[in-house]
Every structure is written in structure tokens, then in C-alpha cells.
PDB file of N, CA and C in Angstrom:
ATOM      1  N   MET A 223     155.063 119.599 233.365  1.00  0.00           N
ATOM      2  CA  MET A 223     155.535 120.779 232.669  1.00  0.00           C
ATOM      3  C   MET A 223     156.782 121.296 233.381  1.00  0.00           C
ATOM      4  N   THR A 224     157.812 121.612 232.604  1.00  0.00           N
ATOM      5  CA  THR A 224     159.052 122.084 233.216  1.00  0.00           C
ATOM      6  C   THR A 224     159.120 123.599 233.137  1.00  0.00           C
ATOM      7  N   LYS A 225     159.794 124.144 234.094  1.00  0.00           N
ATOM      8  CA  LYS A 225     159.974 125.594 234.115  1.00  0.00           C
ATOM      9  C   LYS A 225     161.338 125.926 233.520  1.00  0.00           C
ATOM     10  N   HIS A 226     161.367 126.937 232.689  1.00  0.00           N
ATOM     11  CA  HIS A 226     162.610 127.387 232.080  1.00  0.00           C
ATOM     12  C   HIS A 226     162.955 128.761 232.627  1.00  0.00           C
ATOM     13  N   THR A 227     164.209 128.934 232.856  1.00  0.00           N
ATOM     14  CA  THR A 227     164.652 130.250 233.295  1.00  0.00           C
ATOM     15  C   THR A 227     165.303 130.968 232.117  1.00  0.00           C
ATOM     16  N   VAL A 228     165.070 132.224 232.055  1.00  0.00           N
ATOM     17  CA  VAL A 228     165.633 133.045 230.986  1.00  0.00           C
ATOM     18  C   VAL A 228     166.625 134.004 231.617  1.00  0.00           C
ATOM     19  N   LEU A 229     167.841 133.950 231.132  1.00  0.00           N
ATOM     20  CA  LEU A 229     168.857 134.862 231.626  1.00  0.00           C
ATOM     21  C   LEU A 229     168.939 136.055 230.685  1.00  0.00           C
ATOM     22  N   VAL A 230     168.785 137.210 231.244  1.00  0.00           N
ATOM     23  CA  VAL A 230     168.876 138.437 230.456  1.00  0.00           C
ATOM     24  C   VAL A 230     170.134 139.160 230.894  1.00  0.00           C
ATOM     25  N   LYS A 231     171.009 139.407 229.923  1.00  0.00           N
ATOM     26  CA  LYS A 231     172.258 140.090 230.248  1.00  0.00           C
ATOM     27  C   LYS A 231     172.107 141.569 229.903  1.00  0.00           C
ATOM     28  N   PHE A 232     172.205 142.380 230.913  1.00  0.00           N
ATOM     29  CA  PHE A 232     172.146 143.814 230.690  1.00  0.00           C
ATOM     30  C   PHE A 232     173.550 144.325 230.382  1.00  0.00           C
ATOM     31  N   PRO A 233     173.645 145.396 229.606  1.00  0.00           N
ATOM     32  CA  PRO A 233     174.973 145.914 229.272  1.00  0.00           C
ATOM     33  C   PRO A 233     175.744 146.322 230.526  1.00  0.00           C
ATOM     34  N   VAL A 234     176.969 145.925 230.549  1.00  0.00           N
ATOM     35  CA  VAL A 234     177.835 146.283 231.663  1.00  0.00           C
ATOM     36  C   VAL A 234     178.270 147.730 231.455  1.00  0.00           C
ATOM     37  N   ARG A 235     178.646 148.381 232.506  1.00  0.00           N
ATOM     38  CA  ARG A 235     179.015 149.794 232.410  1.00  0.00           C
ATOM     39  C   ARG A 235     180.170 150.017 231.444  1.00  0.00           C
ATOM     40  N   GLU A 236     181.100 149.081 231.382  1.00  0.00           N
ATOM     41  CA  GLU A 236     182.229 149.230 230.460  1.00  0.00           C
ATOM     42  C   GLU A 236     181.745 149.216 229.014  1.00  0.00           C
ATOM     43  N   GLU A 237     180.802 148.326 228.705  1.00  0.00           N
ATOM     44  CA  GLU A 237     180.257 148.267 227.350  1.00  0.00           C
ATOM     45  C   GLU A 237     179.511 149.549 227.017  1.00  0.00           C
ATOM     46  N   VAL A 238     178.796 150.077 227.988  1.00  0.00           N
ATOM     47  CA  VAL A 238     178.065 151.321 227.768  1.00  0.00           C
ATOM     48  C   VAL A 238     179.048 152.458 227.531  1.00  0.00           C
ATOM     49  N   LYS A 239     180.147 152.479 228.286  1.00  0.00           N
ATOM     50  CA  LYS A 239     181.151 153.525 228.103  1.00  0.00           C
ATOM     51  C   LYS A 239     181.787 153.432 226.722  1.00  0.00           C
ATOM     52  N   LYS A 240     182.078 152.204 226.261  1.00  0.00           N
ATOM     53  CA  LYS A 240     182.648 152.034 224.923  1.00  0.00           C
ATOM     54  C   LYS A 240     181.670 152.512 223.858  1.00  0.00           C
ATOM     55  N   THR A 241     180.408 152.168 224.035  1.00  0.00           N
ATOM     56  CA  THR A 241     179.389 152.590 223.073  1.00  0.00           C
ATOM     57  C   THR A 241     179.255 154.104 223.069  1.00  0.00           C
ATOM     58  N   ASN A 242     179.270 154.706 224.243  1.00  0.00           N
ATOM     59  CA  ASN A 242     179.159 156.159 224.321  1.00  0.00           C
ATOM     60  C   ASN A 242     180.355 156.836 223.669  1.00  0.00           C
ATOM     61  N   LYS A 243     181.559 156.290 223.870  1.00  0.00           N
ATOM     62  CA  LYS A 243     182.746 156.869 223.241  1.00  0.00           C
ATOM     63  C   LYS A 243     182.660 156.757 221.726  1.00  0.00           C
ATOM     64  N   PHE A 244     182.145 155.630 221.238  1.00  0.00           N
ATOM     65  CA  PHE A 244     181.994 155.443 219.794  1.00  0.00           C
ATOM     66  C   PHE A 244     181.006 156.462 219.225  1.00  0.00           C
ATOM     67  N   PHE A 245     179.883 156.644 219.905  1.00  0.00           N
ATOM     68  CA  PHE A 245     178.893 157.619 219.432  1.00  0.00           C
ATOM     69  C   PHE A 245     179.436 159.039 219.506  1.00  0.00           C
ATOM     70  N   GLU A 246     180.214 159.336 220.539  1.00  0.00           N
ATOM     71  CA  GLU A 246     180.828 160.658 220.630  1.00  0.00           C
ATOM     72  C   GLU A 246     181.809 160.874 219.484  1.00  0.00           C
ATOM     73  N   PHE A 247     182.548 159.832 219.109  1.00  0.00           N
ATOM     74  CA  PHE A 247     183.493 159.942 217.998  1.00  0.00           C
ATOM     75  C   PHE A 247     182.757 160.207 216.690  1.00  0.00           C
ATOM     76  N   ILE A 248     181.686 159.454 216.450  1.00  0.00           N
ATOM     77  CA  ILE A 248     180.927 159.634 215.208  1.00  0.00           C
ATOM     78  C   ILE A 248     180.265 161.010 215.175  1.00  0.00           C
ATOM     79  N   ASP A 249     179.745 161.445 216.288  1.00  0.00           N
ATOM     80  CA  ASP A 249     179.026 162.708 216.350  1.00  0.00           C
ATOM     81  C   ASP A 249     179.968 163.900 216.439  1.00  0.00           C
ATOM     82  N   GLY A 250     181.205 163.665 216.840  1.00  0.00           N
ATOM     83  CA  GLY A 250     182.112 164.768 217.098  1.00  0.00           C
ATOM     84  C   GLY A 250     182.981 165.146 215.920  1.00  0.00           C
ATOM     85  N   ASP A 251     184.042 165.857 216.235  1.00  0.00           N
ATOM     86  CA  ASP A 251     184.952 166.400 215.234  1.00  0.00           C
ATOM     87  C   ASP A 251     185.902 165.339 214.686  1.00  0.00           C
ATOM     88  N   GLY A 252     186.152 164.286 215.436  1.00  0.00           N
ATOM     89  CA  GLY A 252     187.088 163.247 215.001  1.00  0.00           C
ATOM     90  C   GLY A 252     186.644 162.546 213.737  1.00  0.00           C
ATOM     91  N   PHE A 253     185.367 162.250 213.637  1.00  0.00           N
ATOM     92  CA  PHE A 253     184.849 161.569 212.455  1.00  0.00           C
ATOM     93  C   PHE A 253     184.983 162.454 211.224  1.00  0.00           C
ATOM     94  N   ASP A 254     184.754 163.752 211.389  1.00  0.00           N
ATOM     95  CA  ASP A 254     184.897 164.674 210.262  1.00  0.00           C
ATOM     96  C   ASP A 254     186.335 164.709 209.764  1.00  0.00           C
ATOM     97  N   LYS A 255     187.292 164.657 210.685  1.00  0.00           N
ATOM     98  CA  LYS A 255     188.704 164.651 210.288  1.00  0.00           C
ATOM     99  C   LYS A 255     189.051 163.373 209.530  1.00  0.00           C
ATOM    100  N   VAL A 256     188.603 162.233 210.038  1.00  0.00           N
ATOM    101  CA  VAL A 256     188.878 160.955 209.378  1.00  0.00           C
ATOM    102  C   VAL A 256     188.219 160.917 208.006  1.00  0.00           C
ATOM    103  N   LEU A 257     186.983 161.351 207.918  1.00  0.00           N
ATOM    104  CA  LEU A 257     186.273 161.355 206.643  1.00  0.00           C
ATOM    105  C   LEU A 257     186.942 162.293 205.648  1.00  0.00           C
ATOM    106  N   GLY A 258     187.445 163.435 206.118  1.00  0.00           N
ATOM    107  CA  GLY A 258     188.164 164.357 205.246  1.00  0.00           C
ATOM    108  C   GLY A 258     189.432 163.736 204.691  1.00  0.00           C
ATOM    109  N   LYS A 259     190.177 163.017 205.528  1.00  0.00           N
ATOM    110  CA  LYS A 259     191.405 162.363 205.062  1.00  0.00           C
ATOM    111  C   LYS A 259     191.098 161.255 204.064  1.00  0.00           C
ATOM    112  N   VAL A 260     190.042 160.494 204.316  1.00  0.00           N
ATOM    113  CA  VAL A 260     189.657 159.429 203.388  1.00  0.00           C
ATOM    114  C   VAL A 260     189.252 160.021 202.045  1.00  0.00           C
ATOM    115  N   THR A 261     188.489 161.103 202.080  1.00  0.00           N
ATOM    116  CA  THR A 261     188.056 161.751 200.845  1.00  0.00           C
ATOM    117  C   THR A 261     189.244 162.293 200.063  1.00  0.00           C
ATOM    118  N   LYS A 262     190.197 162.923 200.743  1.00  0.00           N
ATOM    119  CA  LYS A 262     191.393 163.431 200.065  1.00  0.00           C
ATOM    120  C   LYS A 262     192.200 162.285 199.465  1.00  0.00           C
ATOM    121  N   GLY A 263     192.302 161.187 200.174  1.00  0.00           N
ATOM    122  CA  GLY A 263     193.034 160.034 199.662  1.00  0.00           C
ATOM    123  C   GLY A 263     192.386 159.445 198.425  1.00  0.00           C
ATOM    124  N   LEU A 264     191.076 159.319 198.442  1.00  0.00           N
ATOM    125  CA  LEU A 264     190.372 158.789 197.267  1.00  0.00           C
ATOM    126  C   LEU A 264     190.488 159.736 196.080  1.00  0.00           C
ATOM    127  N   PHE A 265     190.408 161.034 196.321  1.00  0.00           N
ATOM    128  CA  PHE A 265     190.542 162.012 195.246  1.00  0.00           C
ATOM    129  C   PHE A 265     191.941 161.952 194.641  1.00  0.00           C
ATOM    130  N   SER A 266     192.963 161.833 195.488  1.00  0.00           N
ATOM    131  CA  SER A 266     194.341 161.726 194.989  1.00  0.00           C
ATOM    132  C   SER A 266     194.526 160.461 194.165  1.00  0.00           C
ATOM    133  N   THR A 267     193.935 159.375 194.609  1.00  0.00           N
ATOM    134  CA  THR A 267     194.026 158.119 193.864  1.00  0.00           C
ATOM    135  C   THR A 267     193.385 158.258 192.494  1.00  0.00           C
ATOM    136  N   ILE A 268     192.252 158.912 192.428  1.00  0.00           N
ATOM    137  CA  ILE A 268     191.590 159.120 191.138  1.00  0.00           C
ATOM    138  C   ILE A 268     192.465 159.971 190.233  1.00  0.00           C
ATOM    139  N   LEU A 269     193.058 161.017 190.773  1.00  0.00           N
ATOM    140  CA  LEU A 269     193.896 161.888 189.947  1.00  0.00           C
ATOM    141  C   LEU A 269     195.133 161.167 189.436  1.00  0.00           C
ATOM    142  N   PHE A 270     195.850 160.496 190.315  1.00  0.00           N
ATOM    143  CA  PHE A 270     197.137 159.910 189.936  1.00  0.00           C
ATOM    144  C   PHE A 270     197.000 158.602 189.163  1.00  0.00           C
ATOM    145  N   LEU A 271     195.887 157.917 189.279  1.00  0.00           N
ATOM    146  CA  LEU A 271     195.705 156.670 188.546  1.00  0.00           C
ATOM    147  C   LEU A 271     194.684 156.791 187.423  1.00  0.00           C
ATOM    148  N   GLY A 272     193.666 157.596 187.616  1.00  0.00           N
ATOM    149  CA  GLY A 272     192.591 157.681 186.639  1.00  0.00           C
ATOM    150  C   GLY A 272     192.931 158.503 185.416  1.00  0.00           C
ATOM    151  N   ILE A 273     193.552 159.655 185.611  1.00  0.00           N
ATOM    152  CA  ILE A 273     193.860 160.530 184.476  1.00  0.00           C
ATOM    153  C   ILE A 273     194.902 159.909 183.552  1.00  0.00           C
ATOM    154  N   PRO A 274     196.012 159.359 184.050  1.00  0.00           N
ATOM    155  CA  PRO A 274     196.943 158.697 183.120  1.00  0.00           C
ATOM    156  C   PRO A 274     196.308 157.527 182.374  1.00  0.00           C
ATOM    157  N   TYR A 275     195.443 156.776 183.023  1.00  0.00           N
ATOM    158  CA  TYR A 275     194.766 155.678 182.340  1.00  0.00           C
ATOM    159  C   TYR A 275     193.828 156.214 181.257  1.00  0.00           C
ATOM    160  N   PHE A 276     193.170 157.318 181.528  1.00  0.00           N
ATOM    161  CA  PHE A 276     192.303 157.940 180.532  1.00  0.00           C
ATOM    162  C   PHE A 276     193.108 158.350 179.301  1.00  0.00           C
ATOM    163  N   PHE A 277     194.284 158.948 179.503  1.00  0.00           N
ATOM    164  CA  PHE A 277     195.142 159.307 178.363  1.00  0.00           C
ATOM    165  C   PHE A 277     195.599 158.062 177.612  1.00  0.00           C
ATOM    166  N   TYR A 278     195.898 157.006 178.321  1.00  0.00           N
ATOM    167  CA  TYR A 278     196.286 155.748 177.684  1.00  0.00           C
ATOM    168  C   TYR A 278     195.162 155.220 176.795  1.00  0.00           C
ATOM    169  N   VAL A 279     193.948 155.268 177.290  1.00  0.00           N
ATOM    170  CA  VAL A 279     192.804 154.801 176.505  1.00  0.00           C
ATOM    171  C   VAL A 279     192.607 155.678 175.276  1.00  0.00           C
ATOM    172  N   LEU A 280     192.769 156.989 175.414  1.00  0.00           N
ATOM    173  CA  LEU A 280     192.643 157.880 174.261  1.00  0.00           C
ATOM    174  C   LEU A 280     193.693 157.577 173.206  1.00  0.00           C
ATOM    175  N   VAL A 281     194.936 157.370 173.624  1.00  0.00           N
ATOM    176  CA  VAL A 281     196.008 157.058 172.674  1.00  0.00           C
ATOM    177  C   VAL A 281     195.714 155.739 171.982  1.00  0.00           C
ATOM    178  N   GLN A 282     195.275 154.760 172.721  1.00  0.00           N
ATOM    179  CA  GLN A 282     194.953 153.470 172.121  1.00  0.00           C
ATOM    180  C   GLN A 282     193.806 153.598 171.122  1.00  0.00           C
ATOM    181  N   ALA A 283     192.827 154.413 171.431  1.00  0.00           N
ATOM    182  CA  ALA A 283     191.659 154.544 170.563  1.00  0.00           C
ATOM    183  C   ALA A 283     191.988 155.281 169.272  1.00  0.00           C
ATOM    184  N   PHE A 284     192.789 156.347 169.359  1.00  0.00           N
ATOM    185  CA  PHE A 284     193.022 157.178 168.174  1.00  0.00           C
ATOM    186  C   PHE A 284     194.211 156.730 167.338  1.00  0.00           C
ATOM    187  N   PHE A 285     195.264 156.235 167.974  1.00  0.00           N
ATOM    188  CA  PHE A 285     196.483 155.934 167.229  1.00  0.00           C
ATOM    189  C   PHE A 285     196.684 154.447 166.962  1.00  0.00           C
ATOM    190  N   MET A 286     196.127 153.596 167.785  1.00  0.00           N
ATOM    191  CA  MET A 286     196.342 152.163 167.614  1.00  0.00           C
ATOM    192  C   MET A 286     195.100 151.464 167.059  1.00  0.00           C
ATOM    193  N   GLY A 287     193.982 152.162 167.044  1.00  0.00           N
ATOM    194  CA  GLY A 287     192.724 151.537 166.704  1.00  0.00           C
ATOM    195  C   GLY A 287     192.443 151.507 165.260  1.00  0.00           C
TER     196      GLY A 287
END
């Protein structure tokens, strides 16, 4: 019977620091700012692209149909 060794790699302090910084970002004010900008961008995209397309569909339905 052969013996096998198992190597267990524990997180290095640098990895733990990166993880902690990531969790602090998500839990902190930075994530709220990023999410707010993304939401504003998506809303602007809907307004500037969605409403003109809706009018185009209405014109096609009533006048060309």
C-alpha cells in the first residue's frame, strides 16, 4: 500500500487582502455609486433608443399597415 500526501494551500495574506478589499467595495459606498451610474446609463439607453423605436412601430402599424 502506498502513502499519498495531500498538499493543502492556505490563502496567502495578499489573497486575503484582495478578497477583503473586494468585500469592502461591495459592502461600501463605491458599489452604490457604480450601480447608480449603471442604472442611469440603462435608463438613458431605454429613453433614447426605446421611445423613438416605439413611435416607429406605431407609425408602421397605423399608416403603413
